[in-house]
PDB file of C-alpha atoms and ligand atoms in Angstrom:
ATOM      1  CA  MET A   1     130.999 163.573-109.229  1.00  0.00           C
ATOM      2  CA  SER A   2     132.158 163.673-105.673  1.00  0.00           C
ATOM      3  CA  LEU A   3     131.549 160.876-103.085  1.00  0.00           C
ATOM      4  CA  LEU A   4     128.696 162.289-101.501  1.00  0.00           C
ATOM      5  CA  SER A   5     126.955 164.505-104.498  1.00  0.00           C
ATOM      6  CA  THR A   6     123.440 162.767-105.608  1.00  0.00           C
ATOM      7  CA  SER A   7     120.331 164.150-107.301  1.00  0.00           C
ATOM      8  CA  LEU A   8     116.498 164.492-107.216  1.00  0.00           C
ATOM      9  CA  LEU A   9     114.194 165.682-109.735  1.00  0.00           C
ATOM     10  CA  GLY A  10     116.901 166.670-112.067  1.00  0.00           C
ATOM     11  CA  THR A  11     118.418 168.790-109.646  1.00  0.00           C
ATOM     12  CA  GLN A  12     121.962 168.357-107.965  1.00  0.00           C
ATOM     13  CA  PHE A  13     122.738 168.086-104.382  1.00  0.00           C
ATOM     14  CA  THR A  14     126.247 168.173-103.080  1.00  0.00           C
ATOM     15  CA  ASN A  15     125.119 165.787-100.289  1.00  0.00           C
ATOM     16  CA  PRO A  16     122.191 164.179 -99.024  1.00  0.00           C
ATOM     17  CA  LEU A  17     121.758 165.726 -95.712  1.00  0.00           C
ATOM     18  CA  LEU A  18     119.000 168.023 -94.943  1.00  0.00           C
ATOM     19  CA  ASN A  19     117.091 168.952 -91.877  1.00  0.00           C
ATOM     20  CA  ALA A  20     113.460 167.148 -90.930  1.00  0.00           C
ATOM     21  CA  SER A  21     110.695 169.657 -91.345  1.00  0.00           C
ATOM     22  CA  GLY A  22     109.886 171.314 -87.914  1.00  0.00           C
ATOM     23  CA  VAL A  23     113.573 171.506 -86.605  1.00  0.00           C
ATOM     24  CA  TRP A  24     115.476 174.643 -86.960  1.00  0.00           C
ATOM     25  CA  CYS A  25     113.234 175.935 -89.744  1.00  0.00           C
ATOM     26  CA  ARG A  26     110.460 177.966 -88.365  1.00  0.00           C
ATOM     27  CA  ASP A  27     111.838 181.548 -89.234  1.00  0.00           C
ATOM     28  CA  LYS A  28     114.029 183.180 -91.413  1.00  0.00           C
ATOM     29  CA  VAL A  29     117.022 183.274 -88.460  1.00  0.00           C
ATOM     30  CA  GLU A  30     116.896 179.438 -88.358  1.00  0.00           C
ATOM     31  CA  LEU A  31     116.464 178.996 -91.965  1.00  0.00           C
ATOM     32  CA  ASP A  32     119.232 181.273 -92.672  1.00  0.00           C
ATOM     33  CA  ALA A  33     121.395 179.114 -90.283  1.00  0.00           C
ATOM     34  CA  LEU A  34     120.461 175.875 -92.422  1.00  0.00           C
ATOM     35  CA  ASN A  35     121.290 177.655 -95.528  1.00  0.00           C
ATOM     36  CA  ALA A  36     124.716 178.633 -94.026  1.00  0.00           C
ATOM     37  CA  SER A  37     125.280 174.915 -92.852  1.00  0.00           C
ATOM     38  CA  GLN A  38     126.737 172.102 -94.504  1.00  0.00           C
ATOM     39  CA  ALA A  39     123.557 170.566 -95.186  1.00  0.00           C
ATOM     40  CA  GLY A  40     123.130 169.715 -99.038  1.00  0.00           C
ATOM     41  CA  SER A  41     119.450 171.150 -98.828  1.00  0.00           C
ATOM     42  CA  PHE A  42     116.993 172.132 -96.382  1.00  0.00           C
ATOM     43  CA  VAL A  43     113.321 172.405 -95.830  1.00  0.00           C
ATOM     44  CA  THR A  44     110.946 174.879 -94.197  1.00  0.00           C
ATOM     45  CA  LYS A  45     108.677 174.108 -91.230  1.00  0.00           C
ATOM     46  CA  SER A  46     105.215 172.685 -92.248  1.00  0.00           C
ATOM     47  CA  CYS A  47     102.935 175.722 -92.812  1.00  0.00           C
ATOM     48  CA  THR A  48      99.318 176.562 -92.654  1.00  0.00           C
ATOM     49  CA  LEU A  49      97.370 179.274 -94.650  1.00  0.00           C
ATOM     50  CA  GLU A  50      97.522 181.504 -91.589  1.00  0.00           C
ATOM     51  CA  PRO A  51      99.964 181.768 -88.981  1.00  0.00           C
ATOM     52  CA  ARG A  52      99.719 179.592 -85.912  1.00  0.00           C
ATOM     53  CA  THR A  53     101.338 179.666 -82.183  1.00  0.00           C
ATOM     54  CA  GLY A  54     100.764 175.956 -81.578  1.00  0.00           C
ATOM     55  CA  ASN A  55     100.208 173.952 -78.615  1.00  0.00           C
ATOM     56  CA  PRO A  56     100.951 175.063 -75.121  1.00  0.00           C
ATOM     57  CA  GLU A  57     104.370 174.444 -73.668  1.00  0.00           C
ATOM     58  CA  PRO A  58     106.405 172.342 -72.624  1.00  0.00           C
ATOM     59  CA  ARG A  59     105.679 170.607 -75.958  1.00  0.00           C
ATOM     60  CA  TYR A  60     109.188 169.351 -76.600  1.00  0.00           C
ATOM     61  CA  PHE A  61     111.323 166.963 -74.654  1.00  0.00           C
ATOM     62  CA  SER A  62     114.376 165.257 -75.045  1.00  0.00           C
ATOM     63  CA  THR A  63     115.228 161.656 -73.404  1.00  0.00           C
ATOM     64  CA  PRO A  64     118.587 159.845 -73.411  1.00  0.00           C
ATOM     65  CA  MET A  65     116.932 157.678 -76.113  1.00  0.00           C
ATOM     66  CA  GLY A  66     115.074 160.409 -78.339  1.00  0.00           C
ATOM     67  CA  SER A  67     112.468 163.008 -78.179  1.00  0.00           C
ATOM     68  CA  ILE A  68     108.805 163.645 -77.932  1.00  0.00           C
ATOM     69  CA  ASN A  69     107.026 166.539 -79.252  1.00  0.00           C
ATOM     70  CA  SER A  70     103.425 167.910 -79.559  1.00  0.00           C
ATOM     71  CA  MET A  71     104.187 171.265 -80.977  1.00  0.00           C
ATOM     72  CA  GLY A  72     100.901 171.687 -82.771  1.00  0.00           C
ATOM     73  CA  LEU A  73     102.175 173.236 -86.196  1.00  0.00           C
ATOM     74  CA  PRO A  74     103.563 176.389 -84.743  1.00  0.00           C
ATOM     75  CA  ASN A  75     104.510 178.194 -88.111  1.00  0.00           C
ATOM     76  CA  GLU A  76     104.384 182.023 -89.578  1.00  0.00           C
ATOM     77  CA  GLY A  77     101.905 180.969 -92.328  1.00  0.00           C
ATOM     78  CA  TYR A  78     102.686 180.148 -95.823  1.00  0.00           C
ATOM     79  CA  GLN A  79     103.167 183.587 -97.339  1.00  0.00           C
ATOM     80  CA  TYR A  80     106.351 183.908 -94.890  1.00  0.00           C
ATOM     81  CA  TYR A  81     107.941 180.688 -96.160  1.00  0.00           C
ATOM     82  CA  LEU A  82     107.233 181.311 -99.745  1.00  0.00           C
ATOM     83  CA  ASP A  83     108.626 185.041 -99.473  1.00  0.00           C
ATOM     84  CA  TYR A  84     111.503 183.269 -97.986  1.00  0.00           C
ATOM     85  CA  ALA A  85     111.752 180.656-100.961  1.00  0.00           C
ATOM     86  CA  SER A  86     111.124 183.531-103.401  1.00  0.00           C
ATOM     87  CA  GLN A  87     114.399 185.552-102.166  1.00  0.00           C
ATOM     88  CA  HIS A  88     116.412 182.186-101.692  1.00  0.00           C
ATOM     89  CA  ASP A  89     119.675 181.621-103.846  1.00  0.00           C
ATOM     90  CA  TYR A  90     118.995 178.270-105.458  1.00  0.00           C
ATOM     91  CA  SER A  91     122.278 177.943-107.182  1.00  0.00           C
ATOM     92  CA  HIS A  92     123.671 177.977-103.565  1.00  0.00           C
ATOM     93  CA  LYS A  93     121.668 175.097-102.484  1.00  0.00           C
ATOM     94  CA  PRO A  94     118.037 173.481-103.033  1.00  0.00           C
ATOM     95  CA  LEU A  95     115.093 174.470-100.782  1.00  0.00           C
ATOM     96  CA  PHE A  96     111.968 172.538-100.022  1.00  0.00           C
ATOM     97  CA  LEU A  97     108.796 173.791 -98.995  1.00  0.00           C
ATOM     98  CA  SER A  98     106.663 171.784 -96.401  1.00  0.00           C
ATOM     99  CA  LEU A  99     102.805 172.244 -96.372  1.00  0.00           C
ATOM    100  CA  ALA A 100     100.385 170.830 -93.870  1.00  0.00           C
ATOM    101  CA  GLY A 101      97.075 172.652 -94.656  1.00  0.00           C
ATOM    102  CA  LEU A 102      94.301 171.802 -92.096  1.00  0.00           C
ATOM    103  CA  SER A 103      91.837 170.780 -95.182  1.00  0.00           C
ATOM    104  CA  VAL A 104      91.796 170.191 -98.426  1.00  0.00           C
ATOM    105  CA  ALA A 105      90.760 173.382 -99.461  1.00  0.00           C
ATOM    106  CA  ASP A 106      93.804 174.979 -97.609  1.00  0.00           C
ATOM    107  CA  ASN A 107      96.319 172.844 -99.316  1.00  0.00           C
ATOM    108  CA  LEU A 108      94.823 173.743-102.488  1.00  0.00           C
ATOM    109  CA  LYS A 109      95.105 177.537-101.725  1.00  0.00           C
ATOM    110  CA  MET A 110      98.773 177.269-100.745  1.00  0.00           C
ATOM    111  CA  ILE A 111      99.511 175.467-103.910  1.00  0.00           C
ATOM    112  CA  GLU A 112      97.665 177.906-105.906  1.00  0.00           C
ATOM    113  CA  ALA A 113      99.878 180.426-104.641  1.00  0.00           C
ATOM    114  CA  ILE A 114     102.881 178.399-104.932  1.00  0.00           C
ATOM    115  CA  SER A 115     102.288 177.622-108.608  1.00  0.00           C
ATOM    116  CA  LYS A 116     101.844 181.226-109.490  1.00  0.00           C
ATOM    117  CA  ALA A 117     105.230 181.896-107.977  1.00  0.00           C
ATOM    118  CA  ASN A 118     106.827 179.647-110.374  1.00  0.00           C
ATOM    119  CA  LEU A 119     109.777 178.947-107.947  1.00  0.00           C
ATOM    120  CA  PRO A 120     112.627 176.017-108.276  1.00  0.00           C
ATOM    121  CA  ALA A 121     111.236 175.186-104.379  1.00  0.00           C
ATOM    122  CA  VAL A 122     110.045 171.526-104.387  1.00  0.00           C
ATOM    123  CA  VAL A 123     107.008 170.717-102.478  1.00  0.00           C
ATOM    124  CA  GLU A 124     107.005 168.499 -99.637  1.00  0.00           C
ATOM    125  CA  LEU A 125     103.154 168.012 -98.683  1.00  0.00           C
ATOM    126  CA  ASN A 126     102.953 166.733 -94.994  1.00  0.00           C
ATOM    127  CA  LEU A 127     100.260 163.910 -94.637  1.00  0.00           C
ATOM    128  CA  SER A 128     101.341 162.980 -91.238  1.00  0.00           C
ATOM    129  CA  CYS A 129     101.323 165.621 -88.424  1.00  0.00           C
ATOM    130  CA  PRO A 130     100.293 163.717 -85.296  1.00  0.00           C
ATOM    131  CA  ASN A 131      99.617 166.708 -83.104  1.00  0.00           C
ATOM    132  CA  VAL A 132      97.015 168.858 -84.108  1.00  0.00           C
ATOM    133  CA  PRO A 133      93.990 168.083 -81.503  1.00  0.00           C
ATOM    134  CA  GLY A 134      90.883 166.504 -83.311  1.00  0.00           C
ATOM    135  CA  LYS A 135      92.702 166.038 -86.754  1.00  0.00           C
ATOM    136  CA  PRO A 136      93.853 162.499 -87.530  1.00  0.00           C
ATOM    137  CA  GLN A 137      96.712 161.850 -89.588  1.00  0.00           C
ATOM    138  CA  ILE A 138      95.539 162.077 -93.061  1.00  0.00           C
ATOM    139  CA  ALA A 139      97.979 158.962 -94.364  1.00  0.00           C
ATOM    140  CA  TYR A 140      96.212 156.883 -91.851  1.00  0.00           C
ATOM    141  CA  ASP A 141      92.936 157.004 -93.338  1.00  0.00           C
ATOM    142  CA  PHE A 142      93.674 155.908 -97.018  1.00  0.00           C
ATOM    143  CA  ASP A 143      90.531 157.381 -98.244  1.00  0.00           C
ATOM    144  CA  ALA A 144      91.463 160.662 -97.298  1.00  0.00           C
ATOM    145  CA  MET A 145      94.954 160.440 -98.576  1.00  0.00           C
ATOM    146  CA  GLN A 146      93.603 159.414-102.092  1.00  0.00           C
ATOM    147  CA  THR A 147      91.068 162.364-101.944  1.00  0.00           C
ATOM    148  CA  MET A 148      93.996 164.774-100.829  1.00  0.00           C
ATOM    149  CA  LEU A 149      96.424 163.709-103.685  1.00  0.00           C
ATOM    150  CA  GLU A 150      93.760 163.940-106.266  1.00  0.00           C
ATOM    151  CA  ALA A 151      92.742 167.479-105.306  1.00  0.00           C
ATOM    152  CA  VAL A 152      96.414 168.756-105.308  1.00  0.00           C
ATOM    153  CA  THR A 153      97.601 166.827-108.506  1.00  0.00           C
ATOM    154  CA  GLN A 154      94.592 168.509-110.437  1.00  0.00           C
ATOM    155  CA  GLN A 155      95.460 171.952-109.023  1.00  0.00           C
ATOM    156  CA  TYR A 156      99.642 171.469-109.286  1.00  0.00           C
ATOM    157  CA  ASP A 157     101.448 170.352-112.432  1.00  0.00           C
ATOM    158  CA  LYS A 158     105.122 170.102-110.902  1.00  0.00           C
ATOM    159  CA  PRO A 159     106.526 166.890-109.251  1.00  0.00           C
ATOM    160  CA  PHE A 160     106.164 166.878-105.462  1.00  0.00           C
ATOM    161  CA  GLY A 161     106.997 164.571-102.414  1.00  0.00           C
ATOM    162  CA  VAL A 162     104.771 163.552 -99.486  1.00  0.00           C
ATOM    163  CA  LYS A 163     105.971 163.208 -95.918  1.00  0.00           C
ATOM    164  CA  MET A 164     104.408 159.820 -94.599  1.00  0.00           C
ATOM    165  CA  PRO A 165     103.820 158.393 -91.122  1.00  0.00           C
ATOM    166  CA  PRO A 166     105.423 154.915 -89.877  1.00  0.00           C
ATOM    167  CA  TYR A 167     103.232 151.932 -90.871  1.00  0.00           C
ATOM    168  CA  PHE A 168     103.684 148.813 -88.941  1.00  0.00           C
ATOM    169  CA  ASP A 169     102.196 146.268 -91.087  1.00  0.00           C
ATOM    170  CA  PHE A 170     102.726 144.608 -94.640  1.00  0.00           C
ATOM    171  CA  ALA A 171      99.013 145.307 -95.700  1.00  0.00           C
ATOM    172  CA  HIS A 172      99.451 149.067 -94.936  1.00  0.00           C
ATOM    173  CA  PHE A 173     102.682 149.214 -96.707  1.00  0.00           C
ATOM    174  CA  ASP A 174     100.762 147.628 -99.803  1.00  0.00           C
ATOM    175  CA  ALA A 175      97.574 149.632 -99.658  1.00  0.00           C
ATOM    176  CA  ALA A 176      99.689 153.113 -99.021  1.00  0.00           C
ATOM    177  CA  ALA A 177     101.997 152.094-102.125  1.00  0.00           C
ATOM    178  CA  LYS A 178      99.221 151.333-104.314  1.00  0.00           C
ATOM    179  CA  ILE A 179      97.571 154.780-103.752  1.00  0.00           C
ATOM    180  CA  LEU A 180     101.085 156.603-104.283  1.00  0.00           C
ATOM    181  CA  ASN A 181     101.743 154.543-107.197  1.00  0.00           C
ATOM    182  CA  SER A 182      98.866 155.894-108.835  1.00  0.00           C
ATOM    183  CA  PHE A 183      99.778 159.511-108.726  1.00  0.00           C
ATOM    184  CA  PRO A 184     103.200 159.599-110.896  1.00  0.00           C
ATOM    185  CA  GLN A 185     103.430 163.029-109.934  1.00  0.00           C
ATOM    186  CA  VAL A 186     104.373 162.262-106.325  1.00  0.00           C
ATOM    187  CA  ALA A 187     107.850 161.795-107.067  1.00  0.00           C
ATOM    188  CA  PHE A 188     109.221 161.240-103.715  1.00  0.00           C
ATOM    189  CA  LEU A 189     108.191 160.035-100.163  1.00  0.00           C
ATOM    190  CA  THR A 190     109.767 161.053 -96.998  1.00  0.00           C
ATOM    191  CA  CYS A 191     109.721 158.138 -94.458  1.00  0.00           C
ATOM    192  CA  ILE A 192     109.149 158.792 -91.781  1.00  0.00           C
ATOM    193  CA  ASN A 193     107.463 161.732 -89.643  1.00  0.00           C
ATOM    194  CA  SER A 194     107.730 161.009 -85.964  1.00  0.00           C
ATOM    195  CA  ILE A 195     105.837 157.857 -84.383  1.00  0.00           C
ATOM    196  CA  GLY A 196     102.969 159.405 -83.082  1.00  0.00           C
ATOM    197  CA  ASN A 197     100.945 159.445 -79.870  1.00  0.00           C
ATOM    198  CA  ALA A 198     103.470 157.887 -77.720  1.00  0.00           C
ATOM    199  CA  LEU A 199     103.768 158.701 -74.143  1.00  0.00           C
ATOM    200  CA  VAL A 200     106.998 159.385 -72.112  1.00  0.00           C
ATOM    201  CA  ILE A 201     106.559 159.275 -68.422  1.00  0.00           C
ATOM    202  CA  ASP A 202     109.052 160.858 -65.604  1.00  0.00           C
ATOM    203  CA  THR A 203     109.242 158.524 -62.485  1.00  0.00           C
ATOM    204  CA  GLU A 204     110.043 160.680 -59.961  1.00  0.00           C
ATOM    205  CA  SER A 205     107.311 163.380 -60.566  1.00  0.00           C
ATOM    206  CA  GLU A 206     104.905 160.635 -61.815  1.00  0.00           C
ATOM    207  CA  SER A 207     104.191 163.048 -64.539  1.00  0.00           C
ATOM    208  CA  VAL A 208     103.846 163.039 -68.366  1.00  0.00           C
ATOM    209  CA  VAL A 209     106.753 165.443 -69.730  1.00  0.00           C
ATOM    210  CA  ILE A 210     104.905 167.609 -72.235  1.00  0.00           C
ATOM    211  CA  LYS A 211     101.601 169.519 -71.723  1.00  0.00           C
ATOM    212  CA  PRO A 212      99.689 169.096 -75.059  1.00  0.00           C
ATOM    213  CA  LYS A 213      97.187 166.433 -75.366  1.00  0.00           C
ATOM    214  CA  ASN A 214      97.857 165.037 -71.575  1.00  0.00           C
ATOM    215  CA  GLY A 215     101.559 163.961 -72.533  1.00  0.00           C
ATOM    216  CA  PHE A 216     100.821 162.210 -75.836  1.00  0.00           C
ATOM    217  CA  GLY A 217     103.236 163.328 -78.748  1.00  0.00           C
ATOM    218  CA  GLY A 218     105.194 162.165 -81.733  1.00  0.00           C
ATOM    219  CA  ILE A 219     108.648 160.615 -80.656  1.00  0.00           C
ATOM    220  CA  GLY A 220     111.882 160.851 -82.770  1.00  0.00           C
ATOM    221  CA  GLY A 221     115.590 159.595 -82.206  1.00  0.00           C
ATOM    222  CA  ASP A 222     116.871 156.312 -81.231  1.00  0.00           C
ATOM    223  CA  TYR A 223     113.413 155.343 -80.416  1.00  0.00           C
ATOM    224  CA  VAL A 224     112.555 155.192 -84.089  1.00  0.00           C
ATOM    225  CA  LEU A 225     115.519 154.338 -86.251  1.00  0.00           C
ATOM    226  CA  PRO A 226     114.441 150.369 -87.377  1.00  0.00           C
ATOM    227  CA  THR A 227     110.952 151.738 -88.081  1.00  0.00           C
ATOM    228  CA  ALA A 228     112.196 154.519 -90.182  1.00  0.00           C
ATOM    229  CA  LEU A 229     114.592 151.994 -91.894  1.00  0.00           C
ATOM    230  CA  ALA A 230     111.795 149.413 -92.354  1.00  0.00           C
ATOM    231  CA  ASN A 231     109.602 152.280 -93.696  1.00  0.00           C
ATOM    232  CA  VAL A 232     112.381 153.580 -96.065  1.00  0.00           C
ATOM    233  CA  ASN A 233     113.005 150.023 -97.570  1.00  0.00           C
ATOM    234  CA  ALA A 234     109.259 149.072 -97.785  1.00  0.00           C
ATOM    235  CA  PHE A 235     108.642 151.771 -99.831  1.00  0.00           C
ATOM    236  CA  TYR A 236     111.705 151.980-101.815  1.00  0.00           C
ATOM    237  CA  GLN A 237     110.673 148.154-102.715  1.00  0.00           C
ATOM    238  CA  ARG A 238     107.184 148.748-103.390  1.00  0.00           C
ATOM    239  CA  CYS A 239     107.673 152.341-105.366  1.00  0.00           C
ATOM    240  CA  PRO A 240     110.383 151.692-107.959  1.00  0.00           C
ATOM    241  CA  ASP A 241     109.422 154.847-109.971  1.00  0.00           C
ATOM    242  CA  LYS A 242     109.750 157.374-107.037  1.00  0.00           C
ATOM    243  CA  ARG A 243     112.476 158.483-104.723  1.00  0.00           C
ATOM    244  CA  ILE A 244     112.580 157.945-100.971  1.00  0.00           C
ATOM    245  CA  ILE A 245     114.022 160.655 -98.642  1.00  0.00           C
ATOM    246  CA  GLY A 246     114.840 158.867 -94.983  1.00  0.00           C
ATOM    247  CA  CYS A 247     114.202 160.568 -91.933  1.00  0.00           C
ATOM    248  CA  GLY A 248     114.188 159.013 -88.510  1.00  0.00           C
ATOM    249  CA  GLY A 249     117.051 158.367 -86.043  1.00  0.00           C
ATOM    250  CA  VAL A 250     120.093 159.625 -87.807  1.00  0.00           C
ATOM    251  CA  LYS A 251     122.641 160.340 -85.038  1.00  0.00           C
ATOM    252  CA  THR A 252     126.014 159.582 -86.716  1.00  0.00           C
ATOM    253  CA  GLY A 253     127.195 158.635 -90.288  1.00  0.00           C
ATOM    254  CA  GLU A 254     126.582 154.980 -89.497  1.00  0.00           C
ATOM    255  CA  GLN A 255     122.840 156.031 -89.327  1.00  0.00           C
ATOM    256  CA  VAL A 256     123.071 158.052 -92.595  1.00  0.00           C
ATOM    257  CA  PHE A 257     124.642 155.082 -94.482  1.00  0.00           C
ATOM    258  CA  GLN A 258     122.049 152.534 -93.126  1.00  0.00           C
ATOM    259  CA  HIS A 259     119.289 154.795 -94.450  1.00  0.00           C
ATOM    260  CA  ILE A 260     121.060 154.960 -98.041  1.00  0.00           C
ATOM    261  CA  LEU A 261     121.419 151.151 -97.999  1.00  0.00           C
ATOM    262  CA  ALA A 262     117.547 150.972 -97.094  1.00  0.00           C
ATOM    263  CA  GLY A 263     117.180 152.775-100.377  1.00  0.00           C
ATOM    264  CA  ALA A 264     117.254 156.544 -99.213  1.00  0.00           C
ATOM    265  CA  THR A 265     118.310 159.147-101.963  1.00  0.00           C
ATOM    266  CA  LEU A 266     118.391 162.030 -99.267  1.00  0.00           C
ATOM    267  CA  VAL A 267     118.585 161.737 -95.520  1.00  0.00           C
ATOM    268  CA  GLN A 268     117.025 164.149 -92.850  1.00  0.00           C
ATOM    269  CA  VAL A 269     118.151 164.871 -89.418  1.00  0.00           C
ATOM    270  CA  GLY A 270     115.416 165.930 -86.793  1.00  0.00           C
ATOM    271  CA  THR A 271     115.918 165.009 -83.186  1.00  0.00           C
ATOM    272  CA  GLU A 272     119.785 165.245 -83.367  1.00  0.00           C
ATOM    273  CA  LEU A 273     119.619 168.717 -85.221  1.00  0.00           C
ATOM    274  CA  HIS A 274     117.364 169.959 -82.265  1.00  0.00           C
ATOM    275  CA  GLU A 275     120.080 168.545 -79.910  1.00  0.00           C
ATOM    276  CA  GLU A 276     123.247 169.803 -81.686  1.00  0.00           C
ATOM    277  CA  GLY A 277     122.536 172.634 -84.110  1.00  0.00           C
ATOM    278  CA  PRO A 278     123.403 172.973 -87.455  1.00  0.00           C
ATOM    279  CA  GLY A 279     126.697 171.840 -87.003  1.00  0.00           C
ATOM    280  CA  VAL A 280     125.473 168.375 -86.966  1.00  0.00           C
ATOM    281  CA  PHE A 281     125.855 168.484 -90.651  1.00  0.00           C
ATOM    282  CA  ALA A 282     129.705 168.856 -90.821  1.00  0.00           C
ATOM    283  CA  ARG A 283     130.151 165.973 -88.445  1.00  0.00           C
ATOM    284  CA  LEU A 284     127.728 163.766 -90.263  1.00  0.00           C
ATOM    285  CA  LEU A 285     129.592 164.561 -93.285  1.00  0.00           C
ATOM    286  CA  THR A 286     132.635 163.565 -92.157  1.00  0.00           C
ATOM    287  CA  GLU A 287     131.457 160.573 -90.405  1.00  0.00           C
ATOM    288  CA  VAL A 288     129.747 159.035 -93.683  1.00  0.00           C
ATOM    289  CA  THR A 289     132.641 159.999 -95.842  1.00  0.00           C
ATOM    290  CA  ALA A 290     135.071 158.043 -93.464  1.00  0.00           C
ATOM    291  CA  LEU A 291     132.560 155.082 -93.592  1.00  0.00           C
ATOM    292  CA  LEU A 292     132.327 154.915 -97.259  1.00  0.00           C
ATOM    293  CA  GLU A 293     136.098 155.322 -97.956  1.00  0.00           C
ATOM    294  CA  ARG A 294     136.596 152.676 -95.514  1.00  0.00           C
ATOM    295  CA  LYS A 295     134.353 150.380 -97.198  1.00  0.00           C
ATOM    296  CA  GLY A 296     135.725 151.315-100.751  1.00  0.00           C
ATOM    297  CA  TYR A 297     132.625 153.123-102.303  1.00  0.00           C
ATOM    298  CA  LYS A 298     133.374 155.759-105.048  1.00  0.00           C
ATOM    299  CA  SER A 299     129.982 157.361-104.778  1.00  0.00           C
ATOM    300  CA  ILE A 300     126.930 157.025-102.280  1.00  0.00           C
ATOM    301  CA  GLU A 301     124.630 156.326-105.150  1.00  0.00           C
ATOM    302  CA  GLU A 302     126.569 152.768-105.399  1.00  0.00           C
ATOM    303  CA  ALA A 303     125.056 152.076-101.938  1.00  0.00           C
ATOM    304  CA  ARG A 304     121.643 152.994-102.436  1.00  0.00           C
ATOM    305  CA  GLY A 305     119.217 150.205-101.898  1.00  0.00           C
ATOM    306  CA  LYS A 306     122.052 147.616-101.692  1.00  0.00           C
ATOM    307  CA  LEU A 307     120.806 146.133 -98.365  1.00  0.00           C
ATOM    308  CA  ARG A 308     121.295 142.370 -98.433  1.00  0.00           C
ATOM    309  CA  THR A 309     118.880 139.925 -96.939  1.00  0.00           C
ATOM    310  CA  LEU A 310     120.025 136.508 -95.394  1.00  0.00           C
TER     311      LEU A 310
HETATM  312  O1  IRO B 401     103.635 169.253 -83.928  1.00  0.00           O
HETATM  313  C1  IRO B 401     104.013 169.631 -84.926  1.00  0.00           C
HETATM  314  O2  IRO B 401     104.135 170.708 -85.415  1.00  0.00           O
HETATM  315  C2  IRO B 401     104.614 168.362 -85.576  1.00  0.00           C
HETATM  316  C3  IRO B 401     104.336 168.085 -87.106  1.00  0.00           C
HETATM  317  I1  IRO B 401     102.991 169.549 -88.248  1.00  0.00           I
HETATM  318  C4  IRO B 401     104.593 166.956 -87.690  1.00  0.00           C
HETATM  319  O3  IRO B 401     104.680 166.647 -88.797  1.00  0.00           O
HETATM  320  N1  IRO B 401     105.457 166.075 -87.299  1.00  0.00           N
HETATM  321  C5  IRO B 401     105.644 166.113 -85.763  1.00  0.00           C
HETATM  322  O4  IRO B 401     106.183 165.650 -85.208  1.00  0.00           O
HETATM  323  N2  IRO B 401     105.525 167.528 -85.182  1.00  0.00           N
END
């Protein structure tokens, strides 16, 4: 076993890195670039039943500390990603399919098609899109989350994962973990999606920086690293039978290592991938390798969840 290799759901990954869904994964050209990159796996853009153009532009903006977006779920429709997944060479690298149906019924239709296709692609069900006007995030409504997971687990018989929003209170970590733990089929949790409904203001123009929702959008990058690490660790502790995929604020190998210490098995890169392109994965692998070697680790598995408290 090499220093960076790991496994999830019985599948081997040459390294823990992949994109955060939404970044560099909307069409075949972008997905092929991820497939050709040093990422150990990759995930498709969250999809809906029908293609969507998404929210009006500008809908993504970077700042020195990260990004704000309100893309509004632009995607090619689930069939496009299912076709991509059916042509993918899984012996080269694993592929995740992200689903974000606008209703329980839509998710069930997509899940039914994915079941029938019987591919090695692993589903990441997005319960936390912050940017569809009029649609609250499912995972901030615990009854809705329970209903969604009951429906999906009845329809689908393979293990899958869920993309979670950040929580900010121990009562919410506890309540969410209790629901998730009642579904053994939910094999992994991806923590976190962007911190929703933030507002970035440009001082000179005295204006918001993105058009949808009067400037409100999800933030990522440096703004979210401590919140991401907290959510990874909170669910790592509360969901011992599940794996955690860390997402949020990864810009260097050091932050990959911090996610692993907090309990992550795989680590996703969003804002920094958007800024730097798929070359980011080679740089992060070099950096995290140097860090692990300096610390004398023989494998990343050895570091997982080993965060010390005072
Ligand atoms: O606006 C988006 O498309 C979007 C989604 I579905 C999400 O899950 N997270 C995000 O920050 N943006």
